[in-house]
C-alpha positions as a Python dict, from the first residue, in 0.01 Angstrom:
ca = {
    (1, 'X'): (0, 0, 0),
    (2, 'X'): (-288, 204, 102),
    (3, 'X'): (-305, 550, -153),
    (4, 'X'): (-232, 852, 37),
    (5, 'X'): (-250, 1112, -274),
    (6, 'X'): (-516, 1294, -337),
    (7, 'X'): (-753, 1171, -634),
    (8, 'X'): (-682, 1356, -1003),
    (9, 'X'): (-749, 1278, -1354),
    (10, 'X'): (-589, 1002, -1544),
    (11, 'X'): (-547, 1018, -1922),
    (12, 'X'): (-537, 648, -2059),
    (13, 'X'): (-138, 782, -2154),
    (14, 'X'): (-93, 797, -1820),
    (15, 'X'): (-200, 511, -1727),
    (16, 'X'): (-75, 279, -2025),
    (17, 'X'): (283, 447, -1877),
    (18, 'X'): (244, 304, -1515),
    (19, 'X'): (138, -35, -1653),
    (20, 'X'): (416, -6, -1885),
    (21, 'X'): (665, 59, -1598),
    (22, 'X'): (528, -261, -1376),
    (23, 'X'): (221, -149, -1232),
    (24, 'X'): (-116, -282, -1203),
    (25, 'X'): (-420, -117, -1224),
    (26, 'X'): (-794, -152, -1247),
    (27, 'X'): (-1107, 10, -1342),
    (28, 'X'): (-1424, 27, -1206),
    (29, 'X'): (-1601, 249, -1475),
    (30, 'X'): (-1424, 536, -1473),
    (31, 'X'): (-1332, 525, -1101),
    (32, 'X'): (-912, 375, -1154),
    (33, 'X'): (-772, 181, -878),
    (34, 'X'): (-387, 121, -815),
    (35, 'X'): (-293, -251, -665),
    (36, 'X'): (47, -222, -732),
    (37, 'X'): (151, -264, -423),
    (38, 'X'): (-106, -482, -304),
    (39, 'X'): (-110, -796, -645),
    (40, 'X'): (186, -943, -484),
    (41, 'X'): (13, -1040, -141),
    (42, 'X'): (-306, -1170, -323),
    (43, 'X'): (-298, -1564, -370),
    (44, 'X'): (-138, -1527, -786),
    (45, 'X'): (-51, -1210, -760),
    (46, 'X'): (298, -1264, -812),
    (47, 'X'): (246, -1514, -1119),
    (48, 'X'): (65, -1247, -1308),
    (49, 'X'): (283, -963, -1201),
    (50, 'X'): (581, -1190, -1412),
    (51, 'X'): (343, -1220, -1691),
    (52, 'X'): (487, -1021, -2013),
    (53, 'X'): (395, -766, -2225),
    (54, 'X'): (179, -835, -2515),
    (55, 'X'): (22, -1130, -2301),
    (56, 'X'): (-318, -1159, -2370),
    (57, 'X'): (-450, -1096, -2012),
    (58, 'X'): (-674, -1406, -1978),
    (59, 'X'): (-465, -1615, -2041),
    (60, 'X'): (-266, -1490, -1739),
    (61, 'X'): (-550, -1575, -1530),
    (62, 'X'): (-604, -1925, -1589),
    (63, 'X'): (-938, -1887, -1608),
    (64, 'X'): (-1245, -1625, -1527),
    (65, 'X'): (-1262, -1386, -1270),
    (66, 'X'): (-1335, -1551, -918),
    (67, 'X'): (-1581, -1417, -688),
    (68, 'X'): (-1497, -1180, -441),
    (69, 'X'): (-1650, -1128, -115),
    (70, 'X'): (-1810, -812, 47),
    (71, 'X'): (-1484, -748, 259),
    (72, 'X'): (-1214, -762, -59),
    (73, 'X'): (-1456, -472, -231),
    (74, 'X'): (-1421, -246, 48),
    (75, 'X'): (-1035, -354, 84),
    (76, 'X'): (-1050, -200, -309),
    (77, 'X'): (-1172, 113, -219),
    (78, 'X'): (-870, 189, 20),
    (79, 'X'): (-625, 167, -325),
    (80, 'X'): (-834, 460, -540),
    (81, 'X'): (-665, 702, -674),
    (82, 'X'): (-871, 892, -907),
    (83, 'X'): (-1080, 864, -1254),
    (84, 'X'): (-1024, 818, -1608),
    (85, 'X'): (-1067, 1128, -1846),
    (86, 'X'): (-1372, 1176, -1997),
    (87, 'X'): (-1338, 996, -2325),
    (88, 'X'): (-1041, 744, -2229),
    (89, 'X'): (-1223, 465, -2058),
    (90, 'X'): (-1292, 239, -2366),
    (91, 'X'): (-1587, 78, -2212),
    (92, 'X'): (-1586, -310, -2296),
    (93, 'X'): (-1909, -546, -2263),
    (94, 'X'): (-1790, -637, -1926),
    (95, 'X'): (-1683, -263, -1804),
    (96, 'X'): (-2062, -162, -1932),
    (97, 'X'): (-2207, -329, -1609),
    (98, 'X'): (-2196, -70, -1363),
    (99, 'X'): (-2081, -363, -1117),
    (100, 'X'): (-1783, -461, -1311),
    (101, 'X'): (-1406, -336, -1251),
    (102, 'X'): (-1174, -474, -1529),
    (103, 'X'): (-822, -417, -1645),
    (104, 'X'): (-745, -61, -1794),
    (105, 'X'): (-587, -239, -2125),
    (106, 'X'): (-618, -591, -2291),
    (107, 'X'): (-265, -682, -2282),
    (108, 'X'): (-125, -483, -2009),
    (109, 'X'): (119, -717, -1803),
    (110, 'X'): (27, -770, -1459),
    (111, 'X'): (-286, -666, -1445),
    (112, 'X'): (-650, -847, -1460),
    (113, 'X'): (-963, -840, -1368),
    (114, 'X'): (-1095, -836, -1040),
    (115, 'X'): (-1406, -1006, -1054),
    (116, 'X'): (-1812, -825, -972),
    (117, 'X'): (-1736, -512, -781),
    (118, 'X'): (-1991, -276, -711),
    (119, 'X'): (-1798, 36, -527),
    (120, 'X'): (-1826, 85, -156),
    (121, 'X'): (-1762, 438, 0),
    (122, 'X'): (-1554, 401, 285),
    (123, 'X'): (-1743, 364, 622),
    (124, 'X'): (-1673, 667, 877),
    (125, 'X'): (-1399, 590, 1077),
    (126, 'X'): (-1512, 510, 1464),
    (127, 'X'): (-1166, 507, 1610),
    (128, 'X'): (-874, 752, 1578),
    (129, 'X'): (-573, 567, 1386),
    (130, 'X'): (-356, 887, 1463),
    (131, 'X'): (-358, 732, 1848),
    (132, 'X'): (-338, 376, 2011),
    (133, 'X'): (-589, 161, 1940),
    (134, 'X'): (-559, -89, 2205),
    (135, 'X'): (-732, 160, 2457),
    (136, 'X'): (-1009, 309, 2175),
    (137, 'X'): (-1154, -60, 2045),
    (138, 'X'): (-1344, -85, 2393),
    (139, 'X'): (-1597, 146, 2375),
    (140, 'X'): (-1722, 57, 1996),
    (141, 'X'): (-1923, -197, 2234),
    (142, 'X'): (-2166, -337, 1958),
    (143, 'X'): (-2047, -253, 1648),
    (144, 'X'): (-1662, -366, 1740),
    (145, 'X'): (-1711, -756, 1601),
    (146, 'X'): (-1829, -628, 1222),
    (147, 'X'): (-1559, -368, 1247),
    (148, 'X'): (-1260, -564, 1341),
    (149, 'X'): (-1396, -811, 1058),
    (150, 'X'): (-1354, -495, 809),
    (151, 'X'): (-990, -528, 707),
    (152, 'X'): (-787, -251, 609),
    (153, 'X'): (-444, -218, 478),
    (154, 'X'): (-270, 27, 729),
    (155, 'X'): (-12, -61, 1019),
    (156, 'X'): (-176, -39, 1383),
    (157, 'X'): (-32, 139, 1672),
    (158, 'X'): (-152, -25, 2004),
    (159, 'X'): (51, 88, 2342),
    (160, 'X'): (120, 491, 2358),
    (161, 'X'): (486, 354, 2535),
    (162, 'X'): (740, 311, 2277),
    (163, 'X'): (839, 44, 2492),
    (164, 'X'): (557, -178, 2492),
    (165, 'X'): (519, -116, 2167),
    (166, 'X'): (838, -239, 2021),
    (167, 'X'): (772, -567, 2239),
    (168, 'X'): (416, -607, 2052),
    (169, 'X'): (619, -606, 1728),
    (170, 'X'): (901, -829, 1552),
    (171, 'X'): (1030, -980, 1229),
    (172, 'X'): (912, -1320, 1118),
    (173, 'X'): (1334, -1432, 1152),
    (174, 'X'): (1329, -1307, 1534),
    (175, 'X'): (1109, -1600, 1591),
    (176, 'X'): (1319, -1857, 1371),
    (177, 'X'): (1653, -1734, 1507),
    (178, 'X'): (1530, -1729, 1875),
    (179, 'X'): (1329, -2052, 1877),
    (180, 'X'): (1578, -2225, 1647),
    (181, 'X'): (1823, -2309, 1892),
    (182, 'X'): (1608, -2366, 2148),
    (183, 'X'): (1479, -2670, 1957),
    (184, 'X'): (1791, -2821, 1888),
    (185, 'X'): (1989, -2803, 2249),
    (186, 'X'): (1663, -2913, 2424),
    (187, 'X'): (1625, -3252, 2142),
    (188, 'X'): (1947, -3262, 2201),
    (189, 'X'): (1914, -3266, 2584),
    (190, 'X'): (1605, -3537, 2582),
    (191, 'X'): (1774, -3766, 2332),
    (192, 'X'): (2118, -3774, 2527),
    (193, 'X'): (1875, -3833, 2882),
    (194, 'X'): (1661, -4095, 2724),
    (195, 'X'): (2004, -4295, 2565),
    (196, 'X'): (2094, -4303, 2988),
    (197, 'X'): (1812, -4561, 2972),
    (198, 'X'): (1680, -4510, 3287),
    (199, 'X'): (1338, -4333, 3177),
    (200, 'X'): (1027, -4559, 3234),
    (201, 'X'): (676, -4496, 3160),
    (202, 'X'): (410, -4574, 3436),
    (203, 'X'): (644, -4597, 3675),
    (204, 'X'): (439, -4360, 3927),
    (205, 'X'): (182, -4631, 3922),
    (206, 'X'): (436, -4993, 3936),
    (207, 'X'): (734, -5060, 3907),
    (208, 'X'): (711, -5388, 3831),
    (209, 'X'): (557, -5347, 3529),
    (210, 'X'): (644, -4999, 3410),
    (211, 'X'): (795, -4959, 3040),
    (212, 'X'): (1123, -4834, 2938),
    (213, 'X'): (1136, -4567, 2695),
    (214, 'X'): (1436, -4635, 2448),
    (215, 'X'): (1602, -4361, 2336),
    (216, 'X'): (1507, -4439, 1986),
    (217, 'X'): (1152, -4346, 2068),
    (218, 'X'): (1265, -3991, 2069),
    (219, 'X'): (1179, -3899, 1718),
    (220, 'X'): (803, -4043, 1733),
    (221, 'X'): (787, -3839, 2099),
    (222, 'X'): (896, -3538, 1889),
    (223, 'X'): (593, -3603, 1646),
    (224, 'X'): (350, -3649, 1891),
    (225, 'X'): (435, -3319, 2067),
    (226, 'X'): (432, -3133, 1706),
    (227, 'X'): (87, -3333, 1633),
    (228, 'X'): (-35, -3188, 1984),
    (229, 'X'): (63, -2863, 1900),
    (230, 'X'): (-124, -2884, 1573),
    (231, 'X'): (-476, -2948, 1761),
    (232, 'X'): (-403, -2728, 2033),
    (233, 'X'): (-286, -2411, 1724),
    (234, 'X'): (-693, -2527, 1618),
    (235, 'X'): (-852, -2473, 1950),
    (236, 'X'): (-659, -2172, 2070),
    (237, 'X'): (-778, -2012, 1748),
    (238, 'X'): (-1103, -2097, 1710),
    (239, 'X'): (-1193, -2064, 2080),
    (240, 'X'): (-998, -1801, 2240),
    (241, 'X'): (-861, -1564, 1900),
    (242, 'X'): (-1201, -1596, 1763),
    (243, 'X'): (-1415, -1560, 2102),
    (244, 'X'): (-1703, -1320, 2033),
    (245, 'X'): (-1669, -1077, 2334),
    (246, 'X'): (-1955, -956, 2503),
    (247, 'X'): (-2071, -584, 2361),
    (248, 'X'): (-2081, -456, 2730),
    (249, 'X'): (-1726, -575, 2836),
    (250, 'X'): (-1467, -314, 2752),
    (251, 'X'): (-1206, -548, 2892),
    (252, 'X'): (-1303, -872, 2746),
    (253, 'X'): (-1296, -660, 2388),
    (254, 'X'): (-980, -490, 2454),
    (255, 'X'): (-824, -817, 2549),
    (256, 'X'): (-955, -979, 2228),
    (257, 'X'): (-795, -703, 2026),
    (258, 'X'): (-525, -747, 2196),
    (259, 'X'): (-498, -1144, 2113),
    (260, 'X'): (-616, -1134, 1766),
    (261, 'X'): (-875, -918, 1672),
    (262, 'X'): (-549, -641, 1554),
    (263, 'X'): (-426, -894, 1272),
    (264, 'X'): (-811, -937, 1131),
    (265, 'X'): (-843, -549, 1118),
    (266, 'X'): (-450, -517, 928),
    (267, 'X'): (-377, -863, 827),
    (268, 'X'): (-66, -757, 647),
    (269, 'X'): (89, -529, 894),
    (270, 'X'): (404, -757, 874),
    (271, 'X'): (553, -656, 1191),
    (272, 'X'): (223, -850, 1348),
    (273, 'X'): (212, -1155, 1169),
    (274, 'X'): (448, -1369, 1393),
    (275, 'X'): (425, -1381, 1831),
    (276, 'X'): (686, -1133, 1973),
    (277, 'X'): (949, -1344, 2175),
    (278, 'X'): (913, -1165, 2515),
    (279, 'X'): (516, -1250, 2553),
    (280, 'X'): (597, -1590, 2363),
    (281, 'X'): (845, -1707, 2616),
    (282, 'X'): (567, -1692, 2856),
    (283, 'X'): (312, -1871, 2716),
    (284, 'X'): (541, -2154, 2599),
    (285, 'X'): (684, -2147, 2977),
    (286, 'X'): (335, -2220, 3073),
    (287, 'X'): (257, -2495, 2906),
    (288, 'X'): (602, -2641, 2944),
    (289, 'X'): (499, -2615, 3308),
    (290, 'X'): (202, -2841, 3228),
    (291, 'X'): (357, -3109, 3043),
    (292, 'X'): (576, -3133, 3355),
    (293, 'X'): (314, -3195, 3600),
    (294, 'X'): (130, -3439, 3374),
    (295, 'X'): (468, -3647, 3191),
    (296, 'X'): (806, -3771, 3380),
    (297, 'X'): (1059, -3519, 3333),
    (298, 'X'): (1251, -3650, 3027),
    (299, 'X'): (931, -3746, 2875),
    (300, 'X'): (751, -3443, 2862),
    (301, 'X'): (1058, -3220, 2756),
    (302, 'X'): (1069, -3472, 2430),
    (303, 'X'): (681, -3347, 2377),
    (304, 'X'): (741, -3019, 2467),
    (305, 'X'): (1044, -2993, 2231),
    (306, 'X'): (818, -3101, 1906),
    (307, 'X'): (526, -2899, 2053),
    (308, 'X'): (788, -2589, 2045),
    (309, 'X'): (928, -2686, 1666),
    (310, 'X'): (557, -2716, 1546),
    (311, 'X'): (513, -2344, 1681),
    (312, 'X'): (794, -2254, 1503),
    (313, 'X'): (675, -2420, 1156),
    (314, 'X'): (348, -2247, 1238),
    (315, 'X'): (455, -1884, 1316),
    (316, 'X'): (702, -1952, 986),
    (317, 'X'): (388, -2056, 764),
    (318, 'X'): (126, -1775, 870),
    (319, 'X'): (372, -1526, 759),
    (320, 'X'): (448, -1694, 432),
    (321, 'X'): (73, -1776, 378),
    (322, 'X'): (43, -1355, 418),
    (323, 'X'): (352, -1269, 227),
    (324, 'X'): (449, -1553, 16),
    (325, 'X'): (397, -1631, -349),
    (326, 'X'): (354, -1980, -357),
    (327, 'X'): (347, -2139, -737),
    (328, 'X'): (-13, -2160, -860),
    (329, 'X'): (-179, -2562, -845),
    (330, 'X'): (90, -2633, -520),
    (331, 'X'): (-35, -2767, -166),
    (332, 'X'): (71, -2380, -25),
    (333, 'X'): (-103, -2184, -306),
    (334, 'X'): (-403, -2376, -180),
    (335, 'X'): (-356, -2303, 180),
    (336, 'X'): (-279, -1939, 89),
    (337, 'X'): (-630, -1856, -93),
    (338, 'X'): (-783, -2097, 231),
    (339, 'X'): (-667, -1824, 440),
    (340, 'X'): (-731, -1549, 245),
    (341, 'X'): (-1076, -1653, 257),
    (342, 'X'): (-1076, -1684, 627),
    (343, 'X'): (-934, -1334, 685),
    (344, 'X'): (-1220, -1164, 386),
    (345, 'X'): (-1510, -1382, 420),
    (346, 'X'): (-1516, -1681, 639),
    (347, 'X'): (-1423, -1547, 942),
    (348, 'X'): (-1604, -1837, 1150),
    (349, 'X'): (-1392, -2143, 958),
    (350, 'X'): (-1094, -2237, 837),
    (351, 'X'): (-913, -2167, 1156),
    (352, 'X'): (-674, -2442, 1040),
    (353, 'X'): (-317, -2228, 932),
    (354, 'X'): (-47, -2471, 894),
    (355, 'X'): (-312, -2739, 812),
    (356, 'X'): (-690, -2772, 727),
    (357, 'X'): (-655, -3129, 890),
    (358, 'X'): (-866, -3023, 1217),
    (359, 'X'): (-1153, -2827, 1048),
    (360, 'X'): (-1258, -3148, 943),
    (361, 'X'): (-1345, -3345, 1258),
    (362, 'X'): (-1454, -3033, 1417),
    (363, 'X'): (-1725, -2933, 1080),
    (364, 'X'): (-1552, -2621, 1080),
    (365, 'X'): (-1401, -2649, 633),
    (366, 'X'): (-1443, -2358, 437),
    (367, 'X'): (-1717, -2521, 157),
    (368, 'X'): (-1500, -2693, -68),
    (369, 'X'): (-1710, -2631, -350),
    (370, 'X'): (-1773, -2224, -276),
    (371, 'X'): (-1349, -2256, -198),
    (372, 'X'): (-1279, -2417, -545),
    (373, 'X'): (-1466, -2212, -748),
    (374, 'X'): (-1417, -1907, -610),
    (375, 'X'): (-1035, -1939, -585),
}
């Protein structure tokens, strides 16, 4: 993760040793920069950190450098650690251009070039990180939208109680192991009252010609409530998680923080990738409250039931899309590098997580062209 050492010298010894031992590093000029800990979590990463010794290093990347964006060279900087001796940096062509970092050695395994970078110093920090933030963000006022949209690679510390705290946080298998059952006893519940066969659609309206709902409908319920989910996962994060607040509101900022804006500023804090139970149960109490007022009771547990299992699948696939290797050329690797992009450069698309299907209708598709060729 982020470097906390203080920057030395590196002989090229030194650094053939760590490469030799697993890890990956890159130069910028002389300026050496230690992923390590970071390759894994990048859309590849783990494919090339398997790659072996004497592997000729482009051939590890399946083809040339991609482009990176303005965010993932400031998201370098964080992982410096110091500078080649004078003498050991055995400029290449590419390394030549002052804009260029490449690999510190031709056939060192797990390592490869990270595209154009030009170095960025690290902005000065506008909020404390050795306090709260949640309480801080609100008085940034202007500049808070480009500096939430700055990610950095450090955990975030939002409520000064320890108890509110721990509630903000959890494990991605709290949410399968909690929700889980949930799923299951209530499908099980709405099947078993729909087989009673006395459910009937319409029948608020007539009952003379109101239609029965067979208890074999249950799994294409189920699908429409997960389909619902997967339009409402669209709008909830394109309109309320990525809601610019006004400059002048402290609240309306803090409460956007609060929401969403934390994972954009530390998108791989793990222990903020999935919703926390406690809040959860709310939210999903709410809207089961609201499929109860608009559906017959048996009817609008069977949507709420898929609704809740497509939350699941969702909450499980953001945190795999953050810290999952998916195998190069597969459907996930794809959606991985689509979200990647959304978190370091196209902040305002690709809300779609679980699936791009809704950024189509709504115009709202990372360029498929910029997306292929720069992933």
């Amino acid at each position: 993760r982020a470097m906390a050492a203080a920057p030395r010298s590196f002989s090229a010894a030194e650094v053939r040793a760590r490469v030799a031992r697993g890890g990956c590093l890159v130069r910028c000029r002389r300026r050496l920069y230690d992923l390590s800990g970071f390759v894994r979590l990048h859309p590849g990463g783990e494919q090339l950190l398997r790659s072996r010794a004497g592997t000729d290093v482009s051939a590890a990347l399946d083809g040339p450098p991609h482009r990176h964006s303005d965010n993932a060279r400031r998201w370098l900087e964080q992982y410096y650690v110091g500078e080649m001796e004078s003498g050991d940096e055995q400029v290449s062509p590419a390394a030549a251009d002052p804009g260029c970092a490449e690999p510190t050695g031709a056939s060192a395994p797990g390592c490869h070039s990270t595209g154009r970078y030009r170095t960025h110093r690290v902005p000065r920090e506008l909020v404390d990180w050795q306090k709260p933030l949640l309480w801080q963000v609100g008085y940034l006022g202007e500049k808070y939208d480009e500096w939430v949209h700055q990610p950095v690679d450090r955990p975030i510390r939002l409520f000064h109680s320890d108890i509110l705290e721990t509630l903000s946080k959890t494990a991605w298998y709290v949410v399968f192991m909690v929700w889980t059952p949930v799923v299951l006893y209530l499908s099980w519940v709405s099947y078993t009252s729909l087989a009673q066969g006395d459910t009937r659609l319409f029948s608020s309206f007539t009952t003379e010609y109101s239609i029965p709902v067979h208890k074999y409908c249950f799994p294409f319920i189920f699908l429409v409530g997960m389909f619902l989910w997967s339009l409402l996962e669209y709008l909830i994060h394109r309109f309320v998680f990525h809601m610019k607040p006004p400059a002048s509101n402290y609240y309306l900022i803090t409460l956007h923080f609060l929401l969403h804006g934390q994972h954009h500023k530390s998108p791989f804090d793990s222990s903020r990738l999935v919703f926390p139970p406690v809040p959860a149960s709310l939210v999903i109490g709410f809207f089961y409250g609201v499929l109860r007022l608009l559906l017959p009771e048996v009817l609008g547990l069977s949507v709420f039931v898929g609704g809740l299992c497509g939350y699941v699948i969702y909450d499980m696939m953001h945190y795999y899309l953050h810290y999952g290797s998916p195998k190069k050329g597969t459907y996930l690797y794809g959606l991985k590098a689509y979200h990647v992009k959304h978190h370091f450069e196209h902040q305002k698309a690709g809300f779609g997580i679980s699936t791009r299907f809704w950024d189509r209708p709504f115009r709202t598709l990372i360029p498929e062209e910029t997306f292929e060729k720069d992933n």
